[in-house]
Short mmCIF file of C-alpha atoms and ligand atoms in Angstrom, two decimals:
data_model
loop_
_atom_site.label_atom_id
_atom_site.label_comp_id
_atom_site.label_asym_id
_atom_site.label_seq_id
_atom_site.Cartn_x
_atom_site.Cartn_y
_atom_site.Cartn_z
CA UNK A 10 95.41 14.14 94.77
CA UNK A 11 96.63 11.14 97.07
CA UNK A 12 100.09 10.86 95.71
CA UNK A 13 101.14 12.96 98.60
CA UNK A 14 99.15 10.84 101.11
CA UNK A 15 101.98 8.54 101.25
CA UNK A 16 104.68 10.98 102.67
CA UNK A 17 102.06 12.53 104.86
CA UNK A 18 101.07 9.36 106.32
CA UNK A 19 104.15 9.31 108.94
CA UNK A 20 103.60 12.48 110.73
CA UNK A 21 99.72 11.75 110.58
CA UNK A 22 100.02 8.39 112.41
CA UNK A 23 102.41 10.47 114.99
CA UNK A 24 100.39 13.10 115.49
CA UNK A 25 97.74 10.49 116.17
CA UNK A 26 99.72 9.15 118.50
CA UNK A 27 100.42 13.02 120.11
CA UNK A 28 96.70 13.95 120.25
CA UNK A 29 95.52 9.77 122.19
CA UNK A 30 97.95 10.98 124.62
CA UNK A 31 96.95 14.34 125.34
CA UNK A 32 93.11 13.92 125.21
CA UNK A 33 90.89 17.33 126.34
CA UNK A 34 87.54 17.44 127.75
CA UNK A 35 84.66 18.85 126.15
CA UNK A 36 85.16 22.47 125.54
CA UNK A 37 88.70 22.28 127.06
CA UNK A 38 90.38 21.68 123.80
CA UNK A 39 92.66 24.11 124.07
CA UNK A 40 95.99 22.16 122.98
CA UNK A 41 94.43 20.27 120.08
CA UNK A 42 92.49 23.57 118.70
CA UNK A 43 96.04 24.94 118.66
CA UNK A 44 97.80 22.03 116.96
CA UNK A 45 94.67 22.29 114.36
CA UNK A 46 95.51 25.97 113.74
CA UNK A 47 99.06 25.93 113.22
CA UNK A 48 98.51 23.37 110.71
CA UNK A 49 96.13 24.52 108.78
CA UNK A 50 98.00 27.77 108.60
CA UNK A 51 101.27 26.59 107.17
CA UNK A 52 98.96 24.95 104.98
CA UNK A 53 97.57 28.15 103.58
CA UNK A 54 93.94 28.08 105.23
CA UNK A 55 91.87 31.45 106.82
CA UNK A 56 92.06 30.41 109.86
CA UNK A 57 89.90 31.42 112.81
CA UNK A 58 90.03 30.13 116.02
CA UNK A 59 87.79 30.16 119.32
CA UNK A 60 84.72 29.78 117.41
CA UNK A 61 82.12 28.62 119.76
CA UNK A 62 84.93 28.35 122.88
CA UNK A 63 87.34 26.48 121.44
CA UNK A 64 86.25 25.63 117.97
CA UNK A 65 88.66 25.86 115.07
CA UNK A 66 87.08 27.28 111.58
CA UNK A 67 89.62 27.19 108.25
CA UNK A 68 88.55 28.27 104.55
CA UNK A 69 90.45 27.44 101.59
CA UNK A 70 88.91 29.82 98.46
CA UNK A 71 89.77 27.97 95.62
CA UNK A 72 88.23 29.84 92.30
CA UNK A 73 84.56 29.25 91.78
CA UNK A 74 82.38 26.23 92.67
CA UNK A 75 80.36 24.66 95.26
CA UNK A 76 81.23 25.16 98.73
CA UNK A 77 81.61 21.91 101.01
CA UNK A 78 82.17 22.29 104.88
CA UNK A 79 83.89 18.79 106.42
CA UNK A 80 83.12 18.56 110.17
CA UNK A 81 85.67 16.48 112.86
CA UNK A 82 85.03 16.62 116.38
CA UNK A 83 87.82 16.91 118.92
CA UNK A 84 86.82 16.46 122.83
CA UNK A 85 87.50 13.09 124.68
CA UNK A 86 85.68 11.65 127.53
CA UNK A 87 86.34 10.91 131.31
CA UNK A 88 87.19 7.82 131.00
CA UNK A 89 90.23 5.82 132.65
CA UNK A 90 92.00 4.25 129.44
CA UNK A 91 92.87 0.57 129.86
CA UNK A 92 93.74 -0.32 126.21
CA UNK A 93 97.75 -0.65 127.25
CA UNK A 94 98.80 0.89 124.07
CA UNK A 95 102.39 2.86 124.13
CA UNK A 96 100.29 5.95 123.39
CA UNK A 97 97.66 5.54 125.94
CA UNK A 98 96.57 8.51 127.95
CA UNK A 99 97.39 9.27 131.90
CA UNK A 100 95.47 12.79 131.74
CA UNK A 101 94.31 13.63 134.74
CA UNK A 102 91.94 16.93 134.08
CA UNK A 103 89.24 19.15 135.77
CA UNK A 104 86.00 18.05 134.85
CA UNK A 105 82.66 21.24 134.54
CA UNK A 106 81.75 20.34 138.01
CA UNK A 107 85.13 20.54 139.19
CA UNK A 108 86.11 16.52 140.30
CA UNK A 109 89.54 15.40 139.15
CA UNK A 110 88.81 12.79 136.43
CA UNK A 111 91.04 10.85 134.04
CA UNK A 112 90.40 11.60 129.90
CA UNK A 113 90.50 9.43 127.37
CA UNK A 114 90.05 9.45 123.51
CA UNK A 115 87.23 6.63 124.01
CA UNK A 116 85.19 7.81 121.15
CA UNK A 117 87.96 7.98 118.64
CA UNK A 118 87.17 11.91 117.77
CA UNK A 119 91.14 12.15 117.66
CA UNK A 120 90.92 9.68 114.30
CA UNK A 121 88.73 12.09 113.23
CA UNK A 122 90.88 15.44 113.89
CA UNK A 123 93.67 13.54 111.92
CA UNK A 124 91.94 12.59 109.36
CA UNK A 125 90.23 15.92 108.53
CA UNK A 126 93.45 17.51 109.03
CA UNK A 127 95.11 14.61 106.30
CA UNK A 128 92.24 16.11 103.99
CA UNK A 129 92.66 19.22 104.17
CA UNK A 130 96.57 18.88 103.41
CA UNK A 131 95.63 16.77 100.39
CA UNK A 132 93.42 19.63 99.16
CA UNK A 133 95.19 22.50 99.92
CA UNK A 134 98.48 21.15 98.38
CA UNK A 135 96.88 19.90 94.93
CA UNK A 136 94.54 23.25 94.11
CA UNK A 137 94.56 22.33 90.76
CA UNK A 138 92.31 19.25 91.02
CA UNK A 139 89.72 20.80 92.57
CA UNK A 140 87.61 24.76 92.36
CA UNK A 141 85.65 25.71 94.83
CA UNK A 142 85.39 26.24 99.00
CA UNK A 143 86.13 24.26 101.74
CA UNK A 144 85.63 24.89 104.72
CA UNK A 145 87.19 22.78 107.87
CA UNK A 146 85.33 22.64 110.95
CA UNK A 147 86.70 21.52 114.30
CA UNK A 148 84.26 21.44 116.76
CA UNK A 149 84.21 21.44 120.10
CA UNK A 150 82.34 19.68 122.80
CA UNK A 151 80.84 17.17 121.03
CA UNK A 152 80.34 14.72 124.08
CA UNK A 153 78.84 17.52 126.03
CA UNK A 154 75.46 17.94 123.12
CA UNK A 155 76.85 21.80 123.39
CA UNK A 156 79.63 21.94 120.56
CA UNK A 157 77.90 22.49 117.68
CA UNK A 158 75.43 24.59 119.11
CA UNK A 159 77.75 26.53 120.85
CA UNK A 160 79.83 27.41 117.03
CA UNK A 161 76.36 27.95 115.49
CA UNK A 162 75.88 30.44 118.19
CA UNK A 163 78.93 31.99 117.51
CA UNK A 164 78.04 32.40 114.02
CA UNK A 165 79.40 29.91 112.02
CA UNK A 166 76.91 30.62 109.14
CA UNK A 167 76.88 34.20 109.07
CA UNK A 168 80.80 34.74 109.97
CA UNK A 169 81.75 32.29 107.24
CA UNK A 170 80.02 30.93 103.70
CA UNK A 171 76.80 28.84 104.44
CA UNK A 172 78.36 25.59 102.46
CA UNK A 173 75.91 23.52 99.34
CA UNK A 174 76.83 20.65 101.78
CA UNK A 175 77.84 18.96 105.14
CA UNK A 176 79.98 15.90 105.65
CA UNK A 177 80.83 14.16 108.59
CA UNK A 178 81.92 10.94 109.79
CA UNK A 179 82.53 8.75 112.49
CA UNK A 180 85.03 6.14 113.52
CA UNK A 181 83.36 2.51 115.04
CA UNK A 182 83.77 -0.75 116.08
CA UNK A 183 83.92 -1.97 112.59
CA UNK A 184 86.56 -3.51 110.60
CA UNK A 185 89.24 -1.16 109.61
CA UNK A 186 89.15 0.10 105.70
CA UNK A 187 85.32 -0.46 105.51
CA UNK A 188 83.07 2.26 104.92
CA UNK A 189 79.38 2.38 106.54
CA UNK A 190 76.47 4.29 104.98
CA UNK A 191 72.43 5.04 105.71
CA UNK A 192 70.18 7.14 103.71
CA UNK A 193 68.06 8.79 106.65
CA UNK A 194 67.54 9.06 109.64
CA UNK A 195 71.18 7.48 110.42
CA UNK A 196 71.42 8.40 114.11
CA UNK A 197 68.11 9.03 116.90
CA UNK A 198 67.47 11.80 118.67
CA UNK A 199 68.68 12.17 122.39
CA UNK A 200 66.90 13.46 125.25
CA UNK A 201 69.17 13.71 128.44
CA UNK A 202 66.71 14.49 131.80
CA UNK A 203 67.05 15.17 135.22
CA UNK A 204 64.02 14.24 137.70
CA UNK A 205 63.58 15.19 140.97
CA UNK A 206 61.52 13.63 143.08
CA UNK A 207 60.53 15.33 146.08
CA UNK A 208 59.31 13.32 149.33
CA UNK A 209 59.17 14.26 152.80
CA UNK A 210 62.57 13.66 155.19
CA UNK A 211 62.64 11.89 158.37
CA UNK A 212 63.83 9.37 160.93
CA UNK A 213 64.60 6.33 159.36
CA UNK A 214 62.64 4.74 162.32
CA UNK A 215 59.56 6.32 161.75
CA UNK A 216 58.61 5.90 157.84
CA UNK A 217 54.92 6.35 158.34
CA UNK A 218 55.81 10.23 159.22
CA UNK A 219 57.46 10.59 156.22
CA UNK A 220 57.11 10.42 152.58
CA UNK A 221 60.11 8.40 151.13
CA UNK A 222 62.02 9.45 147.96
CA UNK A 223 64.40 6.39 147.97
CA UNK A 224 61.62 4.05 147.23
CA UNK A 225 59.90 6.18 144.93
CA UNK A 226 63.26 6.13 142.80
CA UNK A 227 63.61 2.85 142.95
CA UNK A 228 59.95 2.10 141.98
CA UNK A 229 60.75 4.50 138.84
CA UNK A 230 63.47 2.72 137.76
CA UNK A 231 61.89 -0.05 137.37
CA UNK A 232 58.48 1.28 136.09
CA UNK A 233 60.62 3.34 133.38
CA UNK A 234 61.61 -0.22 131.53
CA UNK A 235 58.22 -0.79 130.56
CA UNK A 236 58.28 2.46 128.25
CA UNK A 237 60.31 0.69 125.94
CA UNK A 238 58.38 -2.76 126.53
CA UNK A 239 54.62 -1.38 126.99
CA UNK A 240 54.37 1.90 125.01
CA UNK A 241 56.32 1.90 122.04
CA UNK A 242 56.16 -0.87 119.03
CA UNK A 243 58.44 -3.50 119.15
CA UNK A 244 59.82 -2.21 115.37
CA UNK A 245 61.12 1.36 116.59
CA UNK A 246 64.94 1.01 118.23
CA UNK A 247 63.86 3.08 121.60
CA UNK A 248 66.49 3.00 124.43
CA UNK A 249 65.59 4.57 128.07
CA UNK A 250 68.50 4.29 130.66
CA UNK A 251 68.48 5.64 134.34
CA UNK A 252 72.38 6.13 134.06
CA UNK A 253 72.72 7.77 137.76
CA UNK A 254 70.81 7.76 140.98
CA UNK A 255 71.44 9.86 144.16
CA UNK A 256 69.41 10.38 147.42
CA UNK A 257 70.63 10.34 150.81
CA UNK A 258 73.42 10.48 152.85
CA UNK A 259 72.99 7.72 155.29
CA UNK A 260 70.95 4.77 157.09
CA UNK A 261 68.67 6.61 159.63
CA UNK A 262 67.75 9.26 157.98
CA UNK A 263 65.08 9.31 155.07
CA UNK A 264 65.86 11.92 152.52
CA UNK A 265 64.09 14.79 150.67
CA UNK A 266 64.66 14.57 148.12
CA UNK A 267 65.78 11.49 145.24
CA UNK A 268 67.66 12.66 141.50
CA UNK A 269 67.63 10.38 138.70
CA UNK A 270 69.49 11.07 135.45
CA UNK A 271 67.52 9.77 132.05
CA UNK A 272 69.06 9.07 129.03
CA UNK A 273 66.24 8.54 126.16
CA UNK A 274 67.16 7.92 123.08
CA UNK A 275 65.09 7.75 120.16
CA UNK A 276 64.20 7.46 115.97
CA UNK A 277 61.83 9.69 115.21
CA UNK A 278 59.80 13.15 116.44
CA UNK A 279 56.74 11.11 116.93
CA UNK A 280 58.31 8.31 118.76
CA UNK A 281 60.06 11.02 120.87
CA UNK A 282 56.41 12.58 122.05
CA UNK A 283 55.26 9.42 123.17
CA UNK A 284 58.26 7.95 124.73
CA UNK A 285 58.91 11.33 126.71
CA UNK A 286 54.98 11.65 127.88
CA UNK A 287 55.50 8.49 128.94
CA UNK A 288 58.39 9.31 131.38
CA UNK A 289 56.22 12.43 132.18
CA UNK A 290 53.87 10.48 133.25
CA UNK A 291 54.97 7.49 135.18
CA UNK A 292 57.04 10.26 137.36
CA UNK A 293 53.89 12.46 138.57
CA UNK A 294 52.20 8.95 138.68
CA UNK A 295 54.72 7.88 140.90
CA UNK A 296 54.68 11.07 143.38
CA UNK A 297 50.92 11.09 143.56
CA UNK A 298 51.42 6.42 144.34
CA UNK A 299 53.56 7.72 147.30
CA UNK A 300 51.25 10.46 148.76
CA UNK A 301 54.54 13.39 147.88
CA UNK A 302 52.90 17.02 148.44
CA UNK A 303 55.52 18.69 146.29
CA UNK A 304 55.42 17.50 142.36
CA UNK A 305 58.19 16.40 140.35
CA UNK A 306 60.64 18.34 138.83
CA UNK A 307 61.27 17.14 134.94
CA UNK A 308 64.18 19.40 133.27
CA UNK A 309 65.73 19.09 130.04
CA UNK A 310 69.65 18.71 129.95
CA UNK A 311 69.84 19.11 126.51
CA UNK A 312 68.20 17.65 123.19
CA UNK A 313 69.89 16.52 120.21
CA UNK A 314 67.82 16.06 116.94
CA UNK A 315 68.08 13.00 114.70
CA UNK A 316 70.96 13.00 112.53
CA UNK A 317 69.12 12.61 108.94
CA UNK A 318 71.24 11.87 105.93
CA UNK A 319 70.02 13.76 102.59
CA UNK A 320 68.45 10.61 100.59
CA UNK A 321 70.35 12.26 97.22
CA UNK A 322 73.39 13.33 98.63
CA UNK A 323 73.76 10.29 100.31
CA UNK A 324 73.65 8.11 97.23
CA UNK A 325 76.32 10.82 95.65
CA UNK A 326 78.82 9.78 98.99
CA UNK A 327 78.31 6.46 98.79
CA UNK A 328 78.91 6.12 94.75
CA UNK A 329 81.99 8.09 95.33
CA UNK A 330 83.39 5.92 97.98
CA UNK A 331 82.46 2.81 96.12
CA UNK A 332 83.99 4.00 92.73
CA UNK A 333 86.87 5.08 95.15
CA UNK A 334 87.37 1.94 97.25
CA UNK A 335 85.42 -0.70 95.56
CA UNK A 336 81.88 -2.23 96.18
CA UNK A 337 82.64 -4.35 98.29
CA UNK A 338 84.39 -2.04 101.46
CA UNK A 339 80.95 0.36 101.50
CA UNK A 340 77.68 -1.03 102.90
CA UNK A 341 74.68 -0.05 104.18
CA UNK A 342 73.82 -0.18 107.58
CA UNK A 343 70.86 0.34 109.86
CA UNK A 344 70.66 3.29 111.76
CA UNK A 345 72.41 3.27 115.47
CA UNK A 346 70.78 4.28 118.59
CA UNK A 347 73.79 6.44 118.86
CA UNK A 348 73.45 10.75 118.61
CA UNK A 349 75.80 13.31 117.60
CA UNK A 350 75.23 16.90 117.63
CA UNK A 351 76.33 17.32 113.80
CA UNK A 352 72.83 17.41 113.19
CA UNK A 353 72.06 21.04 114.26
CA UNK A 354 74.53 21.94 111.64
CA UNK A 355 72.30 21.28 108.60
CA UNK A 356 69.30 22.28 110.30
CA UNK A 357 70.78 25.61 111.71
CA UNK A 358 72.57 26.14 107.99
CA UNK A 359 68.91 24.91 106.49
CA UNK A 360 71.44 22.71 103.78
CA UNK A 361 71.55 18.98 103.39
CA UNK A 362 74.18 16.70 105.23
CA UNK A 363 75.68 13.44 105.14
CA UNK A 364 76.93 11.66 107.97
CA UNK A 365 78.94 7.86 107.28
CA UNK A 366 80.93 5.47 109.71
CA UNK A 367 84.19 4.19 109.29
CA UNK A 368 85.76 0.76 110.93
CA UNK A 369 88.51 0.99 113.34
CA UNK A 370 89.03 -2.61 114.32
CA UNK A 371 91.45 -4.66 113.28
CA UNK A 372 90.08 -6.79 110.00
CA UNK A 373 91.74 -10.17 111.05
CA UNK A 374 90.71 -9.30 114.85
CA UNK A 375 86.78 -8.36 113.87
CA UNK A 376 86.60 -11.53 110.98
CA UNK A 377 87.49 -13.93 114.18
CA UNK A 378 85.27 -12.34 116.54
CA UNK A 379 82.42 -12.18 114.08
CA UNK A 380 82.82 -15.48 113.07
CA UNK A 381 82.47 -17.11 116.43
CA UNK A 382 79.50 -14.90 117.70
CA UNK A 383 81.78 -12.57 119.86
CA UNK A 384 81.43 -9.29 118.20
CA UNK A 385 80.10 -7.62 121.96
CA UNK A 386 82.19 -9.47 123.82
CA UNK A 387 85.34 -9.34 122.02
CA UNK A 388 85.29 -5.81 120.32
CA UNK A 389 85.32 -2.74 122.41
CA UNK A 390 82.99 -0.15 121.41
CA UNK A 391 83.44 3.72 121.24
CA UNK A 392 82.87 5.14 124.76
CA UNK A 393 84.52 1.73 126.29
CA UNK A 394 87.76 2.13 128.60
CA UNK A 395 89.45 -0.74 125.95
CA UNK A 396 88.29 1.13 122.93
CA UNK A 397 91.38 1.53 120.76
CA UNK A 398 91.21 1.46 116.63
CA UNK A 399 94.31 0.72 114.60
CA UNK A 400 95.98 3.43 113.20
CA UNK A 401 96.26 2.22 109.55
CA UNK A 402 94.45 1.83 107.72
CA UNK A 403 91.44 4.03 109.72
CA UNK A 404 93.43 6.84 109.56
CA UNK A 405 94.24 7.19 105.48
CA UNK A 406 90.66 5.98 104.70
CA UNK A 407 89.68 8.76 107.00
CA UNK A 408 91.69 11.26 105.06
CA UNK A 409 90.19 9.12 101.86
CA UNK A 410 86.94 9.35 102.61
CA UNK A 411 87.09 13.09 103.36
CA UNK A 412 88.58 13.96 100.05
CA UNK A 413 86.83 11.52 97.67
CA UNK A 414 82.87 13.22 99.19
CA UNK A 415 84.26 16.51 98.91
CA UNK A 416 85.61 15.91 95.55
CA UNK A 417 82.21 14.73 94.19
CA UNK A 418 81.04 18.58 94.91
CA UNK A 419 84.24 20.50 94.35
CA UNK A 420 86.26 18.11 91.76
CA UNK A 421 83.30 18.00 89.31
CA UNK A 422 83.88 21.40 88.26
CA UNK A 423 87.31 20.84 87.22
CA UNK A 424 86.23 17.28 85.07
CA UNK A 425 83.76 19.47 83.42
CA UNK A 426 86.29 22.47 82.67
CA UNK A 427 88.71 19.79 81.31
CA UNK A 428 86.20 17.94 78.98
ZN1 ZN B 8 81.04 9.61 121.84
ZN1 ZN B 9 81.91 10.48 119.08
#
């Protein structure tokens, strides 16, 4: 199976290269969907394109088995990249609300394209290894919480086989060639919100006629940190960030009207209930402290369940990756205050999914920074302007750990024909 992965390996590294430079917003991914569908024709895949906008779907039928659906993501975000590679992006592109902004691939979703697309070359050249279905999924919109919604919508589980299983991974700030796992809940829940809080406008000389929004919002921001702090045990990894603020246009005049956008994130349904009541509540507390006459508006932006890894099909990943690549390059590790929409897949399909991380730092670069107590400092994360993995080896244990998951469904069959 990975004898080929060797000659493959220089036109994967350049079209890594090809897709960091030409990054795509969420839902924009025109280019890349197009790159993914070319390939995976010559490759001998159905292929079906514009599934949920701009989502790619391919099926390989390989004889009878189990079938296994492997999930990459492909938007990028606007962000300005700073890493000074050779292959950094300049895109300049038109973001949903119409600004100008630059795009970068800051969450490392084009590792992922590449790697999936590394698989699915493996498996579709070397049919004989393997019986079974696999299907490749190349969603859209991932950054936005709407891609995988948006392909479930468009009927990825009745236009093509529900699969036995899920797999997906992601690319991190770890060191390059090592594999993360968690059985469970491996990723929270996200809650994105928009609040309104509605005052009374005025002169900005004559604040006892008015009711004002400004310092209402600023009294919620503050009031909002003791969610975390006061409601919620000091065990459960809860995160509630105010990550914009807007009212008014200028020095004498009081606004309206104040907007706050919330960003809760959080482990578990219950914890969720709470943590979100809470919000509800210190904002109408808040408009009722400042004597407002109109109530807050509260609106959901969009949701995104916990990702939960399948306890037993976890444990069947993880043994295949360790008999794979040895004990010592897969570990466990707690669950992130991260989300992902790959989530809704398994729940909309109603079949279990696993979901594991792989490093993209440099080993020597992480092993100094870890050893000195500079792994924030030193090590750009996924979503930074910096954030840049190393193509090798993240992108052939990408393609590795694709194949080797997939096999432990789909290669099984042909170990037991043979014995
Ligand atoms: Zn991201
Ligand atoms: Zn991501």
């Amino acid at each position: 199976m990975f004898e080929a992965l060797e000659e493959l390996t220089p036109d994967l590294e350049e079209l890594y290269r090809d897709l960091h430079a030409h990054p795509e917003l969420a839902f924009q991914e025109k280019r890349t969907a197009a790159i993914v569908a070319d390939r995976l024709t010559a490759q001998g895949w159905e292929v079906t394109a514009g599934v949920g906008q701009t989502g790619v779907v391919g099926i390989l039928r390989n004889g009878e088995g189990p079938t296994v659906m492997l999930r990459a993501d492909m938007d990028a975000l606007p962000v300005l990249e700073q890493t000074g590679l050779p292959y950094a992006s300049t895109v300049v592109a038109t973001d949903s609300s119409g600004a100008q902004v630059p795009v970068m691939h800051a969450c490392g979703h084009d590792v992922h394209v590449v790697s999936l697309l590394g698989a699915c070359a493996l498996l579709a050249g070397d049919p004989k290894a393997w019986s079974g279905t696999i299907i490749a999924v190349f969603q859209p919109g991932e950054e936005s919480g709407y891609g995988a919604a948006a392909m479930v919508d468009d009927g990825l589980f009745e236009r093509f086989p529900v699969p036995d299983i899920i797999l997906g991974q992601h690319v991190g700030p770890g060191p390059a060639g090592m594999v993360g796992t968690c059985s469970g809940t491996v990723m929270g829940a996200t809650d994105s919100v928009t609040v309104e809080l509605f005052g009374r406008g005025g002169h900005g000389s004559r604040p006892e006629g008015a009711v004002d929004p400004v310092v209402m919002a600023a009294s919620l921001v503050l009031r909002l940190q003791t969610v975390v702090s006061r409601s919620v045990a000091a065990k459960e990894p809860v995160v509630v960030t105010v990550g914009a603020l807007h009212a008014g246009t200028t020095a004498a005049v009081i606004p309206d009207s104040a907007t706050l956008a919330i960003n809760v994130r959080t482990p578990t349904e219950e914890v969720r209930t709470k943590v979100m009541a809470a919000i509800e509540r210190l904002v109408e507390a808040e408009a009722v402290a400042a004597g407002a006459t109109t109530d807050p508006a509260i609106t959901s932006v969009y949701y995104l369940p916990p990702t939960v890894n399948d306890a037993a099909s976890t444990e069947r990943v993880a043994a295949a990756h360790r008999a794979y690549f040895g004990d010592g390059l897969v570990i466990s590790i707690p669950p992130t205050t991260a989300s992902e929409d790959f989530g809704l897949l398994s729940t909309a399909a109603k079949v279990p999914s696993v979901y594991w991380f792989i490093g993209g730092i440099d080993p020597e670069t992480y092993g100094k920074a870890f050893m000195a107590g500079r792994v924030d400092e030193d090590i750009p994360q996924n979503h930074s302007s910096t954030f840049a993995p190393v193509i090798q080896p993240t992108l052939t244990v990408g393609v590795r750990t694709f194949v080797t998951a997939a096999l432990d469904w789909v290669g099984a069959q042909v170990k037991g024909n043979e014995q």
